[in-house]
Amino acid sequence: MTPIPSPNIWHWPDVYEVENRAQDVDGAIWTAMRTALDWADRDVVDVGCGAGFHLPEFARTARRVVGVEPHTPLVRLAQDRTRDDAKIDVVAGSAESTGLADSSVDVVHARTAYFFGKGCGRGIAEAMRILRPGGALVIVDLDVSASPYGDWMRADLPKYDGTAVEAFFEAQGFSLSRADTRWEFRNRDDMRKVLGIEFTEKTAARAFSSVSGLSFPVRYRVHVRFKPRSLELL
């Protein structure tokens, strides 16, 4: 299956790096994920790892971390970022085909990389294949029901149905928690650039003008599905 090009990081990796630094400055998503499972001394895979921004944080406590990324230029950036950390490997692959062995990892993480609900079944199946019994797939995506970021998303994606996406993941056996985060930028120019790669020109301009300072709230959904420790009947 051909990967869907990311409309932001594939074309503007430097600006997306600024965005990564601005996102969740208080670590609310990390707290929510650690509440669901502890990856200390375990093997973690980050699917759609991009330029590898989150890999070092996992590697602080994990036994081994593998970044999987389909876009070759980003694979190289992630490898350059992590080349001095022996616990981290970055490989070319996709959500549907990671190239990893059966039952070889404990956590599969995908953040704003593979979260479209119906149609991502093959990626879920691949995660279940590579997870050890008791391991977990964690999918982090944006909650379009929360203002202001959700309002901006819905303006550009009027057909996106967040309720249907949540229903899909629930039917697939995922639990759901929500993380209220804060994005904070070093300056207004950085904010303008980031909004410019996330939204259409009209929506980005409206969003920028509606924020008076350097930060705004963004809510995420954290979907977690554990692989059964015993035989799963299909």
GROMACS .gro file of C-alpha atoms in nm:
model
  234
    1MET     CA    1   0.000   0.000   0.000
    2THR     CA    2   0.144   0.338  -0.103
    3PRO     CA    3   0.182   0.573   0.195
    4ILE     CA    4  -0.033   0.885   0.197
    5PRO     CA    5   0.206   1.182   0.174
    6SER     CA    6   0.203   1.392   0.488
    7PRO     CA    7   0.095   1.745   0.390
    8ASN     CA    8   0.324   1.907   0.647
    9ILE     CA    9   0.644   1.726   0.749
   10TRP     CA   10   0.713   1.575   0.405
   11HIS     CA   11   0.727   1.920   0.248
   12TRP     CA   12   0.840   2.142   0.536
   13PRO     CA   13   1.053   1.931   0.774
   14ASP     CA   14   1.229   2.237   0.917
   15VAL     CA   15   0.901   2.406   1.008
   16TYR     CA   16   0.764   2.079   1.143
   17GLU     CA   17   1.066   2.060   1.372
   18VAL     CA   18   0.960   2.397   1.512
   19GLU     CA   19   0.609   2.256   1.554
   20ASN     CA   20   0.736   1.950   1.741
   21ARG     CA   21   0.925   2.172   1.985
   22ALA     CA   22   0.614   2.381   2.044
   23GLN     CA   23   0.372   2.089   2.093
   24ASP     CA   24   0.273   1.966   2.438
   25VAL     CA   25   0.532   2.169   2.625
   26ASP     CA   26   0.395   2.038   2.958
   27GLY     CA   27   0.422   1.670   2.859
   28ALA     CA   28   0.053   1.587   2.900
   29ILE     CA   29   0.057   1.326   2.621
   30TRP     CA   30   0.358   1.148   2.771
   31THR     CA   31   0.178   1.143   3.107
   32ALA     CA   32  -0.137   0.998   2.950
   33MET     CA   33   0.060   0.727   2.770
   34ARG     CA   34   0.259   0.633   3.080
   35THR     CA   35  -0.065   0.606   3.275
   36ALA     CA   36  -0.181   0.344   3.024
   37LEU     CA   37   0.147   0.149   3.009
   38ASP     CA   38   0.508   0.168   3.117
   39TRP     CA   39   0.769   0.108   2.846
   40ALA     CA   40   1.069   0.111   3.080
   41ASP     CA   41   1.308  -0.171   2.985
   42ARG     CA   42   1.080  -0.271   2.697
   43ASP     CA   43   1.104  -0.258   2.319
   44VAL     CA   44   0.922   0.032   2.149
   45VAL     CA   45   0.837   0.100   1.785
   46ASP     CA   46   0.740   0.448   1.666
   47VAL     CA   47   0.544   0.412   1.341
   48GLY     CA   48   0.562   0.716   1.115
   49CYS     CA   49   0.846   0.853   1.325
   50GLY     CA   50   0.918   1.135   1.081
   51ALA     CA   51   1.251   1.299   1.157
   52GLY     CA   52   1.273   1.103   1.482
   53PHE     CA   53   1.173   1.376   1.724
   54HIS     CA   54   1.013   1.142   1.980
   55LEU     CA   55   1.264   0.858   1.962
   56PRO     CA   56   1.513   0.994   2.221
   57GLU     CA   57   1.236   1.042   2.478
   58PHE     CA   58   1.131   0.678   2.444
   59ALA     CA   59   1.496   0.573   2.459
   60ARG     CA   60   1.551   0.739   2.797
   61THR     CA   61   1.387   0.440   2.966
   62ALA     CA   62   1.313   0.182   2.693
   63ARG     CA   63   1.541  -0.114   2.625
   64ARG     CA   64   1.529  -0.065   2.247
   65VAL     CA   65   1.355   0.182   2.016
   66VAL     CA   66   1.284   0.140   1.645
   67GLY     CA   67   1.161   0.425   1.429
   68VAL     CA   68   0.967   0.318   1.118
   69GLU     CA   69   0.919   0.580   0.845
   70PRO     CA   70   0.809   0.547   0.480
   71HIS     CA   71   0.954   0.875   0.346
   72THR     CA   72   1.323   0.832   0.259
   73PRO     CA   73   1.437   1.191   0.331
   74LEU     CA   74   1.282   1.166   0.679
   75VAL     CA   75   1.445   0.827   0.738
   76ARG     CA   76   1.781   0.994   0.680
   77LEU     CA   77   1.698   1.285   0.913
   78ALA     CA   78   1.589   1.045   1.187
   79GLN     CA   79   1.903   0.836   1.144
   80ASP     CA   80   2.119   1.149   1.167
   81ARG     CA   81   1.937   1.262   1.481
   82THR     CA   82   1.982   0.930   1.661
   83ARG     CA   83   2.311   0.797   1.526
   84ASP     CA   84   2.487   0.840   1.863
   85ASP     CA   85   2.227   0.643   2.060
   86ALA     CA   86   2.296   0.269   2.038
   87LYS     CA   87   1.947   0.187   2.164
   88ILE     CA   88   1.776   0.348   1.862
   89ASP     CA   89   1.741   0.212   1.508
   90VAL     CA   90   1.555   0.380   1.221
   91VAL     CA   91   1.427   0.173   0.931
   92ALA     CA   92   1.229   0.235   0.614
   93GLY     CA   93   0.880   0.086   0.636
   94SER     CA   94   0.512   0.161   0.671
   95ALA     CA   95   0.231   0.102   0.917
   96GLU     CA   96   0.111  -0.190   0.706
   97SER     CA   97   0.460  -0.336   0.655
   98THR     CA   98   0.713  -0.259   0.927
   99GLY     CA   99   0.951  -0.539   0.834
  100LEU     CA  100   0.980  -0.641   1.200
  101ALA     CA  101   0.951  -0.996   1.332
  102ASP     CA  102   0.641  -1.149   1.483
  103SER     CA  103   0.594  -1.087   1.858
  104SER     CA  104   0.917  -0.886   1.881
  105VAL     CA  105   0.814  -0.558   2.051
  106ASP     CA  106   0.614  -0.439   2.352
  107VAL     CA  107   0.479  -0.102   2.240
  108VAL     CA  108   0.378   0.032   1.898
  109HIS     CA  109   0.330   0.409   1.898
  110ALA     CA  110   0.184   0.626   1.622
  111ARG     CA  111   0.134   0.997   1.684
  112THR     CA  112  -0.056   1.210   1.434
  113ALA     CA  113   0.079   0.974   1.171
  114TYR     CA  114  -0.180   0.700   1.123
  115PHE     CA  115  -0.512   0.790   1.273
  116PHE     CA  116  -0.782   0.800   1.009
  117GLY     CA  117  -1.013   0.536   1.153
  118LYS     CA  118  -1.184   0.323   0.890
  119GLY     CA  119  -0.923   0.209   0.637
  120CYS     CA  120  -0.634   0.169   0.881
  121GLY     CA  121  -0.721  -0.191   0.966
  122ARG     CA  122  -0.411  -0.329   0.794
  123GLY     CA  123  -0.191  -0.111   1.011
  124ILE     CA  124  -0.366  -0.230   1.325
  125ALA     CA  125  -0.324  -0.591   1.214
  126GLU     CA  126   0.047  -0.532   1.151
  127ALA     CA  127   0.089  -0.383   1.498
  128MET     CA  128  -0.085  -0.682   1.655
  129ARG     CA  129   0.148  -0.912   1.458
  130ILE     CA  130   0.469  -0.756   1.585
  131LEU     CA  131   0.348  -0.702   1.944
  132ARG     CA  132   0.425  -0.955   2.212
  133PRO     CA  133   0.131  -1.083   2.416
  134GLY     CA  134   0.040  -0.812   2.667
  135GLY     CA  135   0.194  -0.541   2.449
  136ALA     CA  136   0.002  -0.233   2.337
  137LEU     CA  137  -0.068  -0.024   2.029
  138VAL     CA  138  -0.095   0.346   2.116
  139ILE     CA  139  -0.243   0.583   1.858
  140VAL     CA  140  -0.236   0.954   1.939
  141ASP     CA  141  -0.445   1.186   1.726
  142LEU     CA  142  -0.603   1.530   1.742
  143ASP     CA  143  -0.943   1.581   1.902
  144VAL     CA  144  -1.147   1.794   1.659
  145SER     CA  145  -1.421   1.846   1.920
  146ALA     CA  146  -1.206   2.083   2.128
  147SER     CA  147  -1.157   2.452   2.052
  148PRO     CA  148  -0.972   2.632   1.915
  149TYR     CA  149  -0.758   2.384   1.720
  150GLY     CA  150  -1.051   2.156   1.647
  151ASP     CA  151  -1.244   2.448   1.502
  152TRP     CA  152  -0.958   2.524   1.263
  153MET     CA  153  -0.936   2.159   1.160
  154ARG     CA  154  -1.307   2.133   1.092
  155ALA     CA  155  -1.295   2.448   0.881
  156ASP     CA  156  -1.047   2.278   0.647
  157LEU     CA  157  -1.181   1.923   0.681
  158PRO     CA  158  -1.560   1.961   0.699
  159LYS     CA  159  -1.614   1.593   0.611
  160TYR     CA  160  -1.392   1.464   0.893
  161ASP     CA  161  -1.618   1.290   1.146
  162GLY     CA  162  -1.442   1.267   1.480
  163THR     CA  163  -1.729   1.077   1.638
  164ALA     CA  164  -1.713   0.811   1.367
  165VAL     CA  165  -1.337   0.778   1.415
  166GLU     CA  166  -1.382   0.727   1.789
  167ALA     CA  167  -1.654   0.468   1.724
  168PHE     CA  168  -1.421   0.285   1.485
  169PHE     CA  169  -1.143   0.258   1.740
  170GLU     CA  170  -1.385   0.155   2.013
  171ALA     CA  171  -1.516  -0.124   1.791
  172GLN     CA  172  -1.153  -0.233   1.734
  173GLY     CA  173  -1.103  -0.278   2.108
  174PHE     CA  174  -0.923   0.046   2.194
  175SER     CA  175  -0.971   0.239   2.515
  176LEU     CA  176  -0.980   0.619   2.490
  177SER     CA  177  -0.840   0.895   2.706
  178ARG     CA  178  -0.793   1.263   2.628
  179ALA     CA  179  -0.492   1.484   2.687
  180ASP     CA  180  -0.525   1.862   2.711
  181THR     CA  181  -0.196   2.011   2.597
  182ARG     CA  182  -0.045   2.352   2.545
  183TRP     CA  183   0.145   2.456   2.235
  184GLU     CA  184   0.391   2.737   2.304
  185PHE     CA  185   0.614   2.909   2.050
  186ARG     CA  186   0.931   3.110   2.092
  187ASN     CA  187   0.792   3.393   1.881
  188ARG     CA  188   0.492   3.490   1.669
  189ASP     CA  189   0.675   3.423   1.344
  190ASP     CA  190   0.725   3.059   1.439
  191MET     CA  191   0.355   3.031   1.519
  192ARG     CA  192   0.261   3.182   1.186
  193LYS     CA  193   0.485   2.939   0.995
  194VAL     CA  194   0.349   2.634   1.178
  195LEU     CA  195  -0.013   2.731   1.128
  196GLY     CA  196   0.074   2.788   0.762
  197ILE     CA  197   0.177   2.423   0.710
  198GLU     CA  198  -0.117   2.282   0.904
  199PHE     CA  199  -0.405   2.474   0.747
  200THR     CA  200  -0.517   2.645   0.430
  201GLU     CA  201  -0.406   3.005   0.389
  202LYS     CA  202  -0.747   3.139   0.492
  203THR     CA  203  -0.780   2.922   0.802
  204ALA     CA  204  -0.418   2.979   0.905
  205ALA     CA  205  -0.465   3.355   0.885
  206ARG     CA  206  -0.785   3.337   1.092
  207ALA     CA  207  -0.618   3.112   1.348
  208PHE     CA  208  -0.313   3.336   1.379
  209SER     CA  209  -0.521   3.650   1.425
  210SER     CA  210  -0.732   3.483   1.695
  211VAL     CA  211  -0.431   3.409   1.918
  212SER     CA  212  -0.290   3.713   2.092
  213GLY     CA  213   0.010   3.556   2.264
  214LEU     CA  214   0.253   3.272   2.200
  215SER     CA  215   0.043   2.973   2.306
  216PHE     CA  216  -0.292   2.803   2.265
  217PRO     CA  217  -0.455   2.480   2.392
  218VAL     CA  218  -0.478   2.164   2.180
  219ARG     CA  219  -0.660   1.848   2.287
  220TYR     CA  220  -0.546   1.500   2.178
  221ARG     CA  221  -0.703   1.156   2.193
  222VAL     CA  222  -0.495   0.863   2.315
  223HIS     CA  223  -0.626   0.529   2.185
  224VAL     CA  224  -0.477   0.215   2.344
  225ARG     CA  225  -0.530  -0.149   2.248
  226PHE     CA  226  -0.355  -0.435   2.427
  227LYS     CA  227  -0.267  -0.762   2.259
  228PRO     CA  228  -0.420  -1.049   2.460
  229ARG     CA  229  -0.182  -1.258   2.668
  230SER     CA  230  -0.378  -1.572   2.582
  231LEU     CA  231  -0.508  -1.712   2.255
  232GLU     CA  232  -0.725  -1.463   2.069
  233LEU     CA  233  -1.018  -1.626   1.891
  234LEU     CA  234  -1.095  -1.467   1.554
   0.00000   0.00000   0.00000
